[in-house]
PDB file of C-alpha atoms in Angstrom:
ATOM      1  CA  MET A   1      95.711 196.930 217.924  1.00 48.00           C
ATOM      2  CA  THR A   2      95.461 199.411 214.631  1.00 51.00           C
ATOM      3  CA  GLY A   3      97.393 201.734 213.804  1.00 49.00           C
ATOM      4  CA  THR A   4      95.563 204.487 216.278  1.00 47.00           C
ATOM      5  CA  GLY A   5      95.614 202.180 219.353  1.00 48.00           C
ATOM      6  CA  LEU A   6      92.052 201.392 218.351  1.00 58.00           C
ATOM      7  CA  LYS A   7      91.357 197.280 218.756  1.00 68.00           C
ATOM      8  CA  ALA A   8      90.023 196.094 215.817  1.00 77.00           C
ATOM      9  CA  LEU A   9      87.318 194.334 215.165  1.00 94.00           C
ATOM     10  CA  ASN A  10      86.726 190.623 213.930  1.00 97.00           C
ATOM     11  CA  TRP A  11      87.952 190.658 209.977  1.00 98.00           C
ATOM     12  CA  SER A  12      87.062 188.085 207.955  1.00 98.00           C
ATOM     13  CA  TYR A  13      86.420 186.463 205.077  1.00 98.00           C
ATOM     14  CA  CYS A  14      83.139 184.681 203.497  1.00 97.00           C
ATOM     15  CA  THR A  15      85.141 181.793 201.636  1.00 97.00           C
ATOM     16  CA  ASN A  16      82.502 181.811 198.512  1.00 95.00           C
ATOM     17  CA  GLY A  17      85.025 184.392 197.567  1.00 95.00           C
ATOM     18  CA  PHE A  18      87.970 181.365 197.404  1.00 96.00           C
ATOM     19  CA  SER A  19      85.982 178.540 195.230  1.00 93.00           C
ATOM     20  CA  GLY A  20      89.210 178.337 193.107  1.00 93.00           C
ATOM     21  CA  HIS A  21      91.081 177.635 196.150  1.00 96.00           C
ATOM     22  CA  ARG A  22      91.488 174.487 198.542  1.00 96.00           C
ATOM     23  CA  LEU A  23      89.859 175.394 201.430  1.00 97.00           C
ATOM     24  CA  HIS A  24      92.811 175.170 204.047  1.00 98.00           C
ATOM     25  CA  GLU A  25      94.804 177.187 201.211  1.00 97.00           C
ATOM     26  CA  ALA A  26      92.182 179.834 201.614  1.00 98.00           C
ATOM     27  CA  LEU A  27      92.282 179.834 205.214  1.00 98.00           C
ATOM     28  CA  GLU A  28      96.158 180.045 205.414  1.00 98.00           C
ATOM     29  CA  ILE A  29      96.309 183.069 203.065  1.00 98.00           C
ATOM     30  CA  LEU A  30      93.354 184.896 204.943  1.00 98.00           C
ATOM     31  CA  SER A  31      95.977 184.444 208.148  1.00 98.00           C
ATOM     32  CA  GLU A  32      98.453 185.489 206.533  1.00 98.00           C
ATOM     33  CA  LEU A  33      97.154 188.542 205.184  1.00 98.00           C
ATOM     34  CA  GLY A  34      95.884 189.231 209.069  1.00 97.00           C
ATOM     35  CA  TYR A  35      92.332 188.225 208.576  1.00 98.00           C
ATOM     36  CA  THR A  36      90.714 186.892 212.852  1.00 98.00           C
ATOM     37  CA  GLY A  37      87.751 184.761 211.051  1.00 98.00           C
ATOM     38  CA  ALA A  38      86.231 182.922 208.019  1.00 98.00           C
ATOM     39  CA  ALA A  39      82.853 182.439 207.324  1.00 98.00           C
ATOM     40  CA  ILE A  40      83.008 179.120 205.592  1.00 98.00           C
ATOM     41  CA  THR A  41      80.400 178.461 203.007  1.00 97.00           C
ATOM     42  CA  LEU A  42      79.547 174.513 202.930  1.00 97.00           C
ATOM     43  CA  ASP A  43      79.856 173.691 199.148  1.00 94.00           C
ATOM     44  CA  HIS A  44      81.501 171.587 196.859  1.00 91.00           C
ATOM     45  CA  GLY A  45      85.120 171.609 196.969  1.00 86.00           C
ATOM     46  CA  HIS A  46      85.232 173.559 200.927  1.00 95.00           C
ATOM     47  CA  LEU A  47      83.697 171.112 203.592  1.00 96.00           C
ATOM     48  CA  ASP A  48      80.616 169.870 200.974  1.00 95.00           C
ATOM     49  CA  PRO A  49      78.379 168.208 203.521  1.00 95.00           C
ATOM     50  CA  PHE A  50      77.064 165.672 201.318  1.00 93.00           C
ATOM     51  CA  ALA A  51      80.707 163.898 200.566  1.00 94.00           C
ATOM     52  CA  PRO A  52      81.831 160.817 201.610  1.00 95.00           C
ATOM     53  CA  GLY A  53      84.973 161.166 204.624  1.00 95.00           C
ATOM     54  CA  LEU A  54      83.074 164.310 205.520  1.00 97.00           C
ATOM     55  CA  SER A  55      83.403 164.082 209.634  1.00 97.00           C
ATOM     56  CA  ALA A  56      87.407 164.055 208.993  1.00 97.00           C
ATOM     57  CA  GLN A  57      87.853 167.023 206.583  1.00 97.00           C
ATOM     58  CA  VAL A  58      85.868 168.608 209.380  1.00 98.00           C
ATOM     59  CA  SER A  59      88.653 167.561 212.114  1.00 98.00           C
ATOM     60  CA  ARG A  60      90.878 168.601 210.124  1.00 98.00           C
ATOM     61  CA  ILE A  61      89.832 172.595 209.239  1.00 98.00           C
ATOM     62  CA  ALA A  62      89.101 172.342 213.288  1.00 98.00           C
ATOM     63  CA  GLY A  63      92.427 171.608 213.829  1.00 98.00           C
ATOM     64  CA  LEU A  64      94.115 174.369 211.463  1.00 98.00           C
ATOM     65  CA  LEU A  65      91.539 177.273 212.426  1.00 98.00           C
ATOM     66  CA  ASP A  66      92.677 176.396 215.747  1.00 98.00           C
ATOM     67  CA  ARG A  67      96.374 176.101 214.457  1.00 98.00           C
ATOM     68  CA  LEU A  68      96.094 179.581 212.946  1.00 98.00           C
ATOM     69  CA  GLY A  69      93.935 181.105 215.762  1.00 98.00           C
ATOM     70  CA  MET A  70      90.784 181.857 213.435  1.00 98.00           C
ATOM     71  CA  ASN A  71      87.366 181.785 214.577  1.00 98.00           C
ATOM     72  CA  ALA A  72      84.523 180.200 212.211  1.00 98.00           C
ATOM     73  CA  VAL A  73      81.118 181.032 211.097  1.00 98.00           C
ATOM     74  CA  VAL A  74      78.910 178.494 208.512  1.00 98.00           C
ATOM     75  CA  GLU A  75      77.117 179.508 206.029  1.00 98.00           C
ATOM     76  CA  THR A  76      74.871 178.287 203.948  1.00 97.00           C
ATOM     77  CA  GLY A  77      74.415 180.241 201.046  1.00 94.00           C
ATOM     78  CA  GLY A  78      76.244 178.254 197.769  1.00 93.00           C
ATOM     79  CA  ARG A  79      74.528 178.944 194.967  1.00 93.00           C
ATOM     80  CA  TYR A  80      73.682 175.387 193.444  1.00 95.00           C
ATOM     81  CA  THR A  81      74.716 173.081 197.017  1.00 94.00           C
ATOM     82  CA  LEU A  82      71.101 171.222 196.323  1.00 95.00           C
ATOM     83  CA  ASP A  83      70.597 171.369 193.108  1.00 95.00           C
ATOM     84  CA  PRO A  84      73.001 171.281 190.074  1.00 94.00           C
ATOM     85  CA  ARG A  85      70.510 172.855 187.762  1.00 96.00           C
ATOM     86  CA  ARG A  86      68.361 175.670 190.008  1.00 95.00           C
ATOM     87  CA  LYS A  87      70.332 178.573 191.770  1.00 93.00           C
ATOM     88  CA  HIS A  88      69.418 178.123 195.989  1.00 94.00           C
ATOM     89  CA  HIS A  89      67.077 175.674 194.761  1.00 96.00           C
ATOM     90  CA  PRO A  90      65.384 174.415 197.241  1.00 98.00           C
ATOM     91  CA  THR A  91      64.246 177.101 199.930  1.00 98.00           C
ATOM     92  CA  LEU A  92      62.551 177.029 203.230  1.00 98.00           C
ATOM     93  CA  ILE A  93      59.632 177.646 201.315  1.00 98.00           C
ATOM     94  CA  SER A  94      59.517 175.926 197.763  1.00 97.00           C
ATOM     95  CA  ASP A  95      58.644 172.573 196.977  1.00 96.00           C
ATOM     96  CA  GLY A  96      61.520 170.179 198.563  1.00 96.00           C
ATOM     97  CA  ALA A  97      61.608 171.930 201.439  1.00 97.00           C
ATOM     98  CA  GLU A  98      62.769 168.991 203.962  1.00 97.00           C
ATOM     99  CA  ARG A  99      66.005 168.726 201.996  1.00 97.00           C
ATOM    100  CA  ARG A 100      66.970 172.088 202.599  1.00 98.00           C
ATOM    101  CA  ALA A 101      66.012 171.871 206.152  1.00 98.00           C
ATOM    102  CA  GLY A 102      68.230 168.896 206.055  1.00 98.00           C
ATOM    103  CA  PHE A 103      70.821 170.402 204.677  1.00 98.00           C
ATOM    104  CA  LEU A 104      71.321 173.326 207.589  1.00 98.00           C
ATOM    105  CA  ASN A 105      71.025 170.782 210.060  1.00 98.00           C
ATOM    106  CA  GLN A 106      73.823 168.889 208.442  1.00 98.00           C
ATOM    107  CA  ALA A 107      75.340 172.826 208.881  1.00 98.00           C
ATOM    108  CA  MET A 108      74.724 173.155 212.341  1.00 98.00           C
ATOM    109  CA  ARG A 109      76.456 170.092 213.431  1.00 98.00           C
ATOM    110  CA  ILE A 110      79.432 170.744 211.089  1.00 98.00           C
ATOM    111  CA  ALA A 111      79.283 174.169 213.057  1.00 98.00           C
ATOM    112  CA  ALA A 112      79.415 172.219 216.292  1.00 98.00           C
ATOM    113  CA  ASP A 113      82.286 170.414 215.016  1.00 98.00           C
ATOM    114  CA  LEU A 114      83.813 173.055 213.981  1.00 98.00           C
ATOM    115  CA  GLY A 115      83.512 175.147 217.271  1.00 97.00           C
ATOM    116  CA  ALA A 116      81.604 177.689 215.430  1.00 98.00           C
ATOM    117  CA  PRO A 117      78.747 179.395 217.321  1.00 98.00           C
ATOM    118  CA  VAL A 118      76.799 180.535 214.151  1.00 98.00           C
ATOM    119  CA  VAL A 119      75.263 179.117 211.321  1.00 98.00           C
ATOM    120  CA  HIS A 120      73.647 181.709 208.598  1.00 98.00           C
ATOM    121  CA  LEU A 121      70.463 180.957 206.808  1.00 98.00           C
ATOM    122  CA  TRP A 122      68.082 182.620 204.502  1.00 98.00           C
ATOM    123  CA  SER A 123      64.639 182.730 203.313  1.00 98.00           C
ATOM    124  CA  GLY A 124      64.470 182.081 199.256  1.00 97.00           C
ATOM    125  CA  ILE A 125      62.205 183.714 196.952  1.00 97.00           C
ATOM    126  CA  ARG A 126      58.398 182.626 197.361  1.00 98.00           C
ATOM    127  CA  PRO A 127      57.287 180.525 194.681  1.00 97.00           C
ATOM    128  CA  GLU A 128      54.543 182.083 192.565  1.00 96.00           C
ATOM    129  CA  ASP A 129      51.897 179.653 192.757  1.00 97.00           C
ATOM    130  CA  LEU A 130      52.472 180.330 197.055  1.00 98.00           C
ATOM    131  CA  PRO A 131      50.391 182.920 198.576  1.00 98.00           C
ATOM    132  CA  GLU A 132      52.418 185.381 200.878  1.00 98.00           C
ATOM    133  CA  GLU A 133      50.528 185.118 203.843  1.00 98.00           C
ATOM    134  CA  ALA A 134      50.939 181.367 203.130  1.00 98.00           C
ATOM    135  CA  ALA A 135      54.627 181.385 202.831  1.00 98.00           C
ATOM    136  CA  TRP A 136      55.298 182.963 206.126  1.00 98.00           C
ATOM    137  CA  ASP A 137      53.702 180.724 207.535  1.00 98.00           C
ATOM    138  CA  ARG A 138      55.834 177.883 206.104  1.00 98.00           C
ATOM    139  CA  LEU A 139      58.529 179.734 206.431  1.00 98.00           C
ATOM    140  CA  ALA A 140      58.023 179.739 210.384  1.00 98.00           C
ATOM    141  CA  ARG A 141      57.544 176.791 211.278  1.00 98.00           C
ATOM    142  CA  GLN A 142      60.729 175.432 209.050  1.00 98.00           C
ATOM    143  CA  CYS A 143      62.547 177.880 211.695  1.00 98.00           C
ATOM    144  CA  GLU A 144      61.197 176.369 214.518  1.00 98.00           C
ATOM    145  CA  GLY A 145      62.389 172.942 213.666  1.00 98.00           C
ATOM    146  CA  LEU A 146      65.715 174.516 213.007  1.00 98.00           C
ATOM    147  CA  LEU A 147      65.598 176.152 216.345  1.00 98.00           C
ATOM    148  CA  ALA A 148      64.427 173.295 217.770  1.00 98.00           C
ATOM    149  CA  ALA A 149      67.888 171.741 216.918  1.00 98.00           C
ATOM    150  CA  ALA A 150      69.698 174.446 217.240  1.00 98.00           C
ATOM    151  CA  ASP A 151      69.145 174.358 220.936  1.00 98.00           C
ATOM    152  CA  ARG A 152      70.399 170.808 221.411  1.00 98.00           C
ATOM    153  CA  LEU A 153      73.469 171.474 218.930  1.00 98.00           C
ATOM    154  CA  GLY A 154      73.699 174.803 221.099  1.00 98.00           C
ATOM    155  CA  VAL A 155      74.569 176.996 217.943  1.00 98.00           C
ATOM    156  CA  MET A 156      72.661 180.080 216.960  1.00 98.00           C
ATOM    157  CA  LEU A 157      71.023 181.086 213.533  1.00 98.00           C
ATOM    158  CA  GLY A 158      71.765 184.155 212.265  1.00 98.00           C
ATOM    159  CA  PHE A 159      69.115 184.669 209.786  1.00 98.00           C
ATOM    160  CA  GLU A 160      70.002 186.737 206.532  1.00 98.00           C
ATOM    161  CA  PRO A 161      67.278 189.055 204.954  1.00 98.00           C
ATOM    162  CA  GLU A 162      68.315 189.381 201.315  1.00 97.00           C
ATOM    163  CA  PRO A 163      66.958 191.595 198.545  1.00 97.00           C
ATOM    164  CA  GLY A 164      64.310 189.926 196.575  1.00 96.00           C
ATOM    165  CA  MET A 165      63.742 186.923 198.555  1.00 98.00           C
ATOM    166  CA  LEU A 166      60.763 186.832 201.098  1.00 98.00           C
ATOM    167  CA  VAL A 167      62.138 188.176 204.163  1.00 98.00           C
ATOM    168  CA  GLU A 168      64.765 190.658 202.494  1.00 98.00           C
ATOM    169  CA  ASP A 169      65.271 193.686 204.958  1.00 98.00           C
ATOM    170  CA  LEU A 170      64.928 194.090 208.859  1.00 98.00           C
ATOM    171  CA  ALA A 171      61.384 195.195 208.783  1.00 98.00           C
ATOM    172  CA  GLY A 172      60.640 191.166 207.547  1.00 98.00           C
ATOM    173  CA  PHE A 173      63.334 189.712 210.087  1.00 98.00           C
ATOM    174  CA  ASP A 174      61.580 191.564 213.086  1.00 98.00           C
ATOM    175  CA  ARG A 175      57.807 189.894 211.540  1.00 98.00           C
ATOM    176  CA  LEU A 176      59.871 186.417 211.285  1.00 98.00           C
ATOM    177  CA  ARG A 177      61.443 186.667 214.713  1.00 98.00           C
ATOM    178  CA  ALA A 178      57.827 187.805 216.341  1.00 98.00           C
ATOM    179  CA  MET A 179      57.012 184.582 214.447  1.00 98.00           C
ATOM    180  CA  VAL A 180      58.879 181.841 216.424  1.00 98.00           C
ATOM    181  CA  GLY A 181      58.114 183.879 219.518  1.00 98.00           C
ATOM    182  CA  GLY A 182      61.806 185.494 219.679  1.00 98.00           C
ATOM    183  CA  HIS A 183      63.902 182.665 220.274  1.00 98.00           C
ATOM    184  CA  PRO A 184      67.295 183.520 221.899  1.00 98.00           C
ATOM    185  CA  ARG A 185      68.263 181.048 219.047  1.00 98.00           C
ATOM    186  CA  PHE A 186      67.151 183.557 216.172  1.00 98.00           C
ATOM    187  CA  GLY A 187      69.684 186.195 215.645  1.00 98.00           C
ATOM    188  CA  LEU A 188      70.420 188.336 212.360  1.00 98.00           C
ATOM    189  CA  THR A 189      73.143 188.168 209.924  1.00 98.00           C
ATOM    190  CA  LEU A 190      73.006 191.964 208.476  1.00 98.00           C
ATOM    191  CA  ASP A 191      75.105 192.464 204.967  1.00 98.00           C
ATOM    192  CA  VAL A 192      75.760 196.240 204.922  1.00 98.00           C
ATOM    193  CA  GLY A 193      75.531 196.075 201.490  1.00 97.00           C
ATOM    194  CA  HIS A 194      72.260 195.583 201.604  1.00 98.00           C
ATOM    195  CA  CYS A 195      71.043 197.988 203.611  1.00 98.00           C
ATOM    196  CA  GLN A 196      72.739 200.132 201.132  1.00 97.00           C
ATOM    197  CA  CYS A 197      70.747 198.551 198.447  1.00 97.00           C
ATOM    198  CA  LEU A 198      67.079 198.516 199.847  1.00 97.00           C
ATOM    199  CA  GLU A 199      66.673 199.419 203.675  1.00 98.00           C
ATOM    200  CA  PRO A 200      64.966 203.077 204.038  1.00 97.00           C
ATOM    201  CA  ASP A 201      68.011 204.039 206.740  1.00 97.00           C
ATOM    202  CA  ASP A 202      71.181 204.241 205.987  1.00 97.00           C
ATOM    203  CA  PRO A 203      73.784 201.540 206.537  1.00 98.00           C
ATOM    204  CA  PRO A 204      74.979 202.897 209.900  1.00 98.00           C
ATOM    205  CA  ASP A 205      71.316 203.148 211.395  1.00 98.00           C
ATOM    206  CA  CYS A 206      71.275 200.103 210.339  1.00 98.00           C
ATOM    207  CA  VAL A 207      73.838 198.858 212.276  1.00 98.00           C
ATOM    208  CA  ARG A 208      72.330 200.233 215.066  1.00 98.00           C
ATOM    209  CA  ARG A 209      68.810 198.723 214.812  1.00 98.00           C
ATOM    210  CA  ALA A 210      69.968 195.643 213.900  1.00 98.00           C
ATOM    211  CA  LEU A 211      72.701 195.553 216.735  1.00 97.00           C
ATOM    212  CA  PRO A 212      70.290 193.465 219.737  1.00 96.00           C
ATOM    213  CA  TYR A 213      70.424 190.784 217.606  1.00 98.00           C
ATOM    214  CA  LEU A 214      73.201 190.739 215.674  1.00 98.00           C
ATOM    215  CA  VAL A 215      75.495 187.371 215.479  1.00 98.00           C
ATOM    216  CA  HIS A 216      76.895 187.903 212.159  1.00 98.00           C
ATOM    217  CA  VAL A 217      77.764 190.847 209.762  1.00 98.00           C
ATOM    218  CA  GLN A 218      78.784 190.591 205.742  1.00 98.00           C
ATOM    219  CA  ILE A 219      80.129 193.396 204.334  1.00 98.00           C
ATOM    220  CA  GLU A 220      81.144 194.841 200.960  1.00 98.00           C
ATOM    221  CA  ASP A 221      80.426 197.664 199.095  1.00 97.00           C
ATOM    222  CA  MET A 222      76.803 198.609 197.167  1.00 96.00           C
ATOM    223  CA  ARG A 223      74.878 200.992 195.206  1.00 97.00           C
ATOM    224  CA  ARG A 224      71.588 202.240 196.284  1.00 97.00           C
ATOM    225  CA  GLY A 225      68.546 199.627 194.397  1.00 96.00           C
ATOM    226  CA  VAL A 226      71.419 197.389 192.197  1.00 96.00           C
ATOM    227  CA  HIS A 227      71.549 193.631 194.211  1.00 94.00           C
ATOM    228  CA  GLU A 228      75.888 193.826 193.380  1.00 95.00           C
ATOM    229  CA  HIS A 229      78.692 193.300 195.309  1.00 94.00           C
ATOM    230  CA  LEU A 230      81.258 195.537 194.915  1.00 96.00           C
ATOM    231  CA  GLU A 231      85.256 196.006 195.968  1.00 96.00           C
ATOM    232  CA  PHE A 232      85.404 198.700 198.441  1.00 96.00           C
ATOM    233  CA  GLY A 233      85.431 201.978 196.827  1.00 96.00           C
ATOM    234  CA  ALA A 234      83.490 200.977 193.957  1.00 96.00           C
ATOM    235  CA  GLY A 235      79.695 201.592 195.614  1.00 96.00           C
ATOM    236  CA  GLU A 236      78.076 204.173 197.500  1.00 97.00           C
ATOM    237  CA  ILE A 237      78.869 203.312 201.078  1.00 97.00           C
ATOM    238  CA  ASP A 238      80.677 205.843 203.419  1.00 97.00           C
ATOM    239  CA  PHE A 239      82.361 203.376 205.967  1.00 97.00           C
ATOM    240  CA  PRO A 240      83.797 205.289 209.003  1.00 97.00           C
ATOM    241  CA  PRO A 241      80.202 205.614 210.291  1.00 97.00           C
ATOM    242  CA  VAL A 242      79.376 201.625 209.294  1.00 97.00           C
ATOM    243  CA  LEU A 243      82.503 200.736 211.450  1.00 97.00           C
ATOM    244  CA  ALA A 244      81.440 203.136 214.358  1.00 96.00           C
ATOM    245  CA  ALA A 245      78.032 201.893 214.911  1.00 96.00           C
ATOM    246  CA  LEU A 246      79.251 198.626 215.029  1.00 96.00           C
ATOM    247  CA  ALA A 247      81.724 199.698 217.757  1.00 90.00           C
ATOM    248  CA  GLY A 248      81.778 197.013 221.305  1.00 87.00           C
ATOM    249  CA  TYR A 249      79.999 193.963 218.092  1.00 95.00           C
ATOM    250  CA  ARG A 250      82.583 190.879 218.780  1.00 93.00           C
ATOM    251  CA  GLY A 251      81.260 188.722 216.222  1.00 97.00           C
ATOM    252  CA  GLN A 252      82.525 188.216 212.531  1.00 98.00           C
ATOM    253  CA  VAL A 253      82.918 191.299 210.041  1.00 98.00           C
ATOM    254  CA  ALA A 254      83.344 189.216 207.012  1.00 98.00           C
ATOM    255  CA  VAL A 255      84.065 190.128 203.310  1.00 98.00           C
ATOM    256  CA  GLU A 256      81.319 188.955 200.784  1.00 97.00           C
ATOM    257  CA  LEU A 257      82.802 189.073 197.280  1.00 95.00           C
ATOM    258  CA  ALA A 258      81.451 185.439 195.780  1.00 79.00           C
ATOM    259  CA  ARG A 259      82.254 186.773 192.106  1.00 83.00           C
ATOM    260  CA  HIS A 260      85.361 187.597 192.719  1.00 79.00           C
ATOM    261  CA  SER A 261      87.205 184.255 193.319  1.00 79.00           C
ATOM    262  CA  HIS A 262      89.462 184.933 190.041  1.00 86.00           C
ATOM    263  CA  ALA A 263      91.703 187.075 192.307  1.00 92.00           C
ATOM    264  CA  ALA A 264      91.216 186.085 195.787  1.00 95.00           C
ATOM    265  CA  PRO A 265      94.760 186.806 197.391  1.00 97.00           C
ATOM    266  CA  GLN A 266      94.567 190.217 195.920  1.00 97.00           C
ATOM    267  CA  ILE A 267      90.930 190.817 196.645  1.00 97.00           C
ATOM    268  CA  ALA A 268      91.269 189.975 200.041  1.00 97.00           C
ATOM    269  CA  ARG A 269      94.121 192.033 200.603  1.00 97.00           C
ATOM    270  CA  ARG A 270      92.691 194.914 199.481  1.00 97.00           C
ATOM    271  CA  SER A 271      89.905 194.420 201.350  1.00 97.00           C
ATOM    272  CA  ILE A 272      91.686 194.129 204.587  1.00 97.00           C
ATOM    273  CA  GLY A 273      93.854 197.350 203.988  1.00 97.00           C
ATOM    274  CA  PHE A 274      91.099 199.158 203.399  1.00 97.00           C
ATOM    275  CA  LEU A 275      89.042 197.793 206.331  1.00 97.00           C
ATOM    276  CA  ARG A 276      91.524 198.828 208.453  1.00 96.00           C
ATOM    277  CA  THR A 277      92.137 202.227 207.065  1.00 96.00           C
ATOM    278  CA  ALA A 278      88.315 203.171 207.519  1.00 96.00           C
ATOM    279  CA  HIS A 279      88.933 201.841 211.282  1.00 95.00           C
ATOM    280  CA  ASP A 280      91.194 204.226 211.638  1.00 93.00           C
ATOM    281  CA  GLN A 281      89.977 206.959 211.088  1.00 91.00           C
ATOM    282  CA  LEU A 282      87.861 206.753 213.608  1.00 89.00           C
ATOM    283  CA  GLY A 283      90.183 208.109 216.521  1.00 72.00           C
ATOM    284  CA  GLU A 284      89.186 207.031 219.970  1.00 45.00           C
ATOM    285  CA  LYS A 285      85.896 207.072 218.841  1.00 50.00           C
ATOM    286  CA  GLY A 286      86.035 203.554 217.299  1.00 40.00           C
ATOM    287  CA  THR A 287      85.996 200.691 219.793  1.00 40.00           C
ATOM    288  CA  GLY A 288      85.117 197.509 218.528  1.00 38.00           C
ATOM    289  CA  GLN A 289      86.724 194.457 220.019  1.00 39.00           C
ATOM    290  CA  HIS A 290      86.554 190.926 219.351  1.00 40.00           C
ATOM    291  CA  GLY A 291      88.201 187.025 220.517  1.00 38.00           C
ATOM    292  CA  ARG A 292      89.700 185.075 218.272  1.00 40.00           C
ATOM    293  CA  ASP A 293      87.523 182.251 219.538  1.00 43.00           C
ATOM    294  CA  GLY A 294      84.459 184.115 217.712  1.00 48.00           C
ATOM    295  CA  ASP A 295      82.255 183.347 221.493  1.00 47.00           C
ATOM    296  CA  SER A 296      81.634 186.616 222.197  1.00 38.00           C
ATOM    297  CA  GLY A 297      79.221 188.431 225.071  1.00 37.00           C
ATOM    298  CA  GLY A 298      76.161 190.264 224.941  1.00 35.00           C
ATOM    299  CA  GLY A 299      72.986 190.309 222.270  1.00 49.00           C
ATOM    300  CA  VAL A 300      70.990 186.962 221.427  1.00 58.00           C
ATOM    301  CA  ALA A 301      72.489 184.280 223.525  1.00 45.00           C
ATOM    302  CA  GLY A 302      75.263 185.789 223.862  1.00 48.00           C
ATOM    303  CA  VAL A 303      77.036 185.525 220.061  1.00 60.00           C
ATOM    304  CA  GLY A 304      78.462 188.457 218.491  1.00 63.00           C
ATOM    305  CA  ALA A 305      77.135 191.457 220.058  1.00 48.00           C
ATOM    306  CA  VAL A 306      77.282 194.266 222.273  1.00 44.00           C
ATOM    307  CA  GLU A 307      80.177 194.396 224.863  1.00 45.00           C
ATOM    308  CA  GLY A 308      78.362 195.613 228.163  1.00 38.00           C
ATOM    309  CA  GLY A 309      74.848 194.242 226.571  1.00 33.00           C
ATOM    310  CA  GLY A 310      72.177 192.423 227.700  1.00 31.00           C
TER     311      GLY A 310
END
């Protein structure tokens, strides 16, 4: 409960903001600070999906999460996880897309072993020599293959619109979701900062629009027209209305500050303090709720969305 008696949202933190820490250290610090979830970015040093002994590492982290009472989401946005020279390459729409698909399949297996209900992904930037319609068709085919695996493993895909990529906004997500037939395991990862950056609607309206499909939330401050993840208070977003719009959502609300690992413990402390204060300002109107297992009812396939929904 918060200081006003409100049930807290599922405050979480993306481990890409703790790249200077071992994963178990990051999780222990986040738990000490009061976070109830971790969005684990698979990358070098944090459950490297290609490292020997991965199964034992996953088992140890699953046990630690259980002991700490934390839930997890698996994120796949490591910059150089697949190519040491080209950021975020290959993608689902570039040459070598099968490597990205293989990585995402591995991420789903890791998520299933961790008990994490959601695997996050994005489209990538459209190659200059690939016509737009062909890019959309290629992306939809890749997502259909991933969804078949998600069905087998019992996990959700949380697709994130990313500024500058083929799917960069909620309209693009709606288009892609229609192309995969509204598959029940095809959910949405909404980055609140991205709403401020480029969506035509303000962030609270974006949240309300997203709620039926919402399985994962990333949150940070941002300015209009500038895709730069900022600490809370350094951008333009009014956060209490955003948190009010999330009332009843029970998935993760994960701080994403990937370029702030130099002061990760301090920034994580400031971030949860800011969010708690903003949430307390809602008074009796802010009624978020979550479970520590991260598996919540309503919304898409019962993960992440709204109490009483469906």
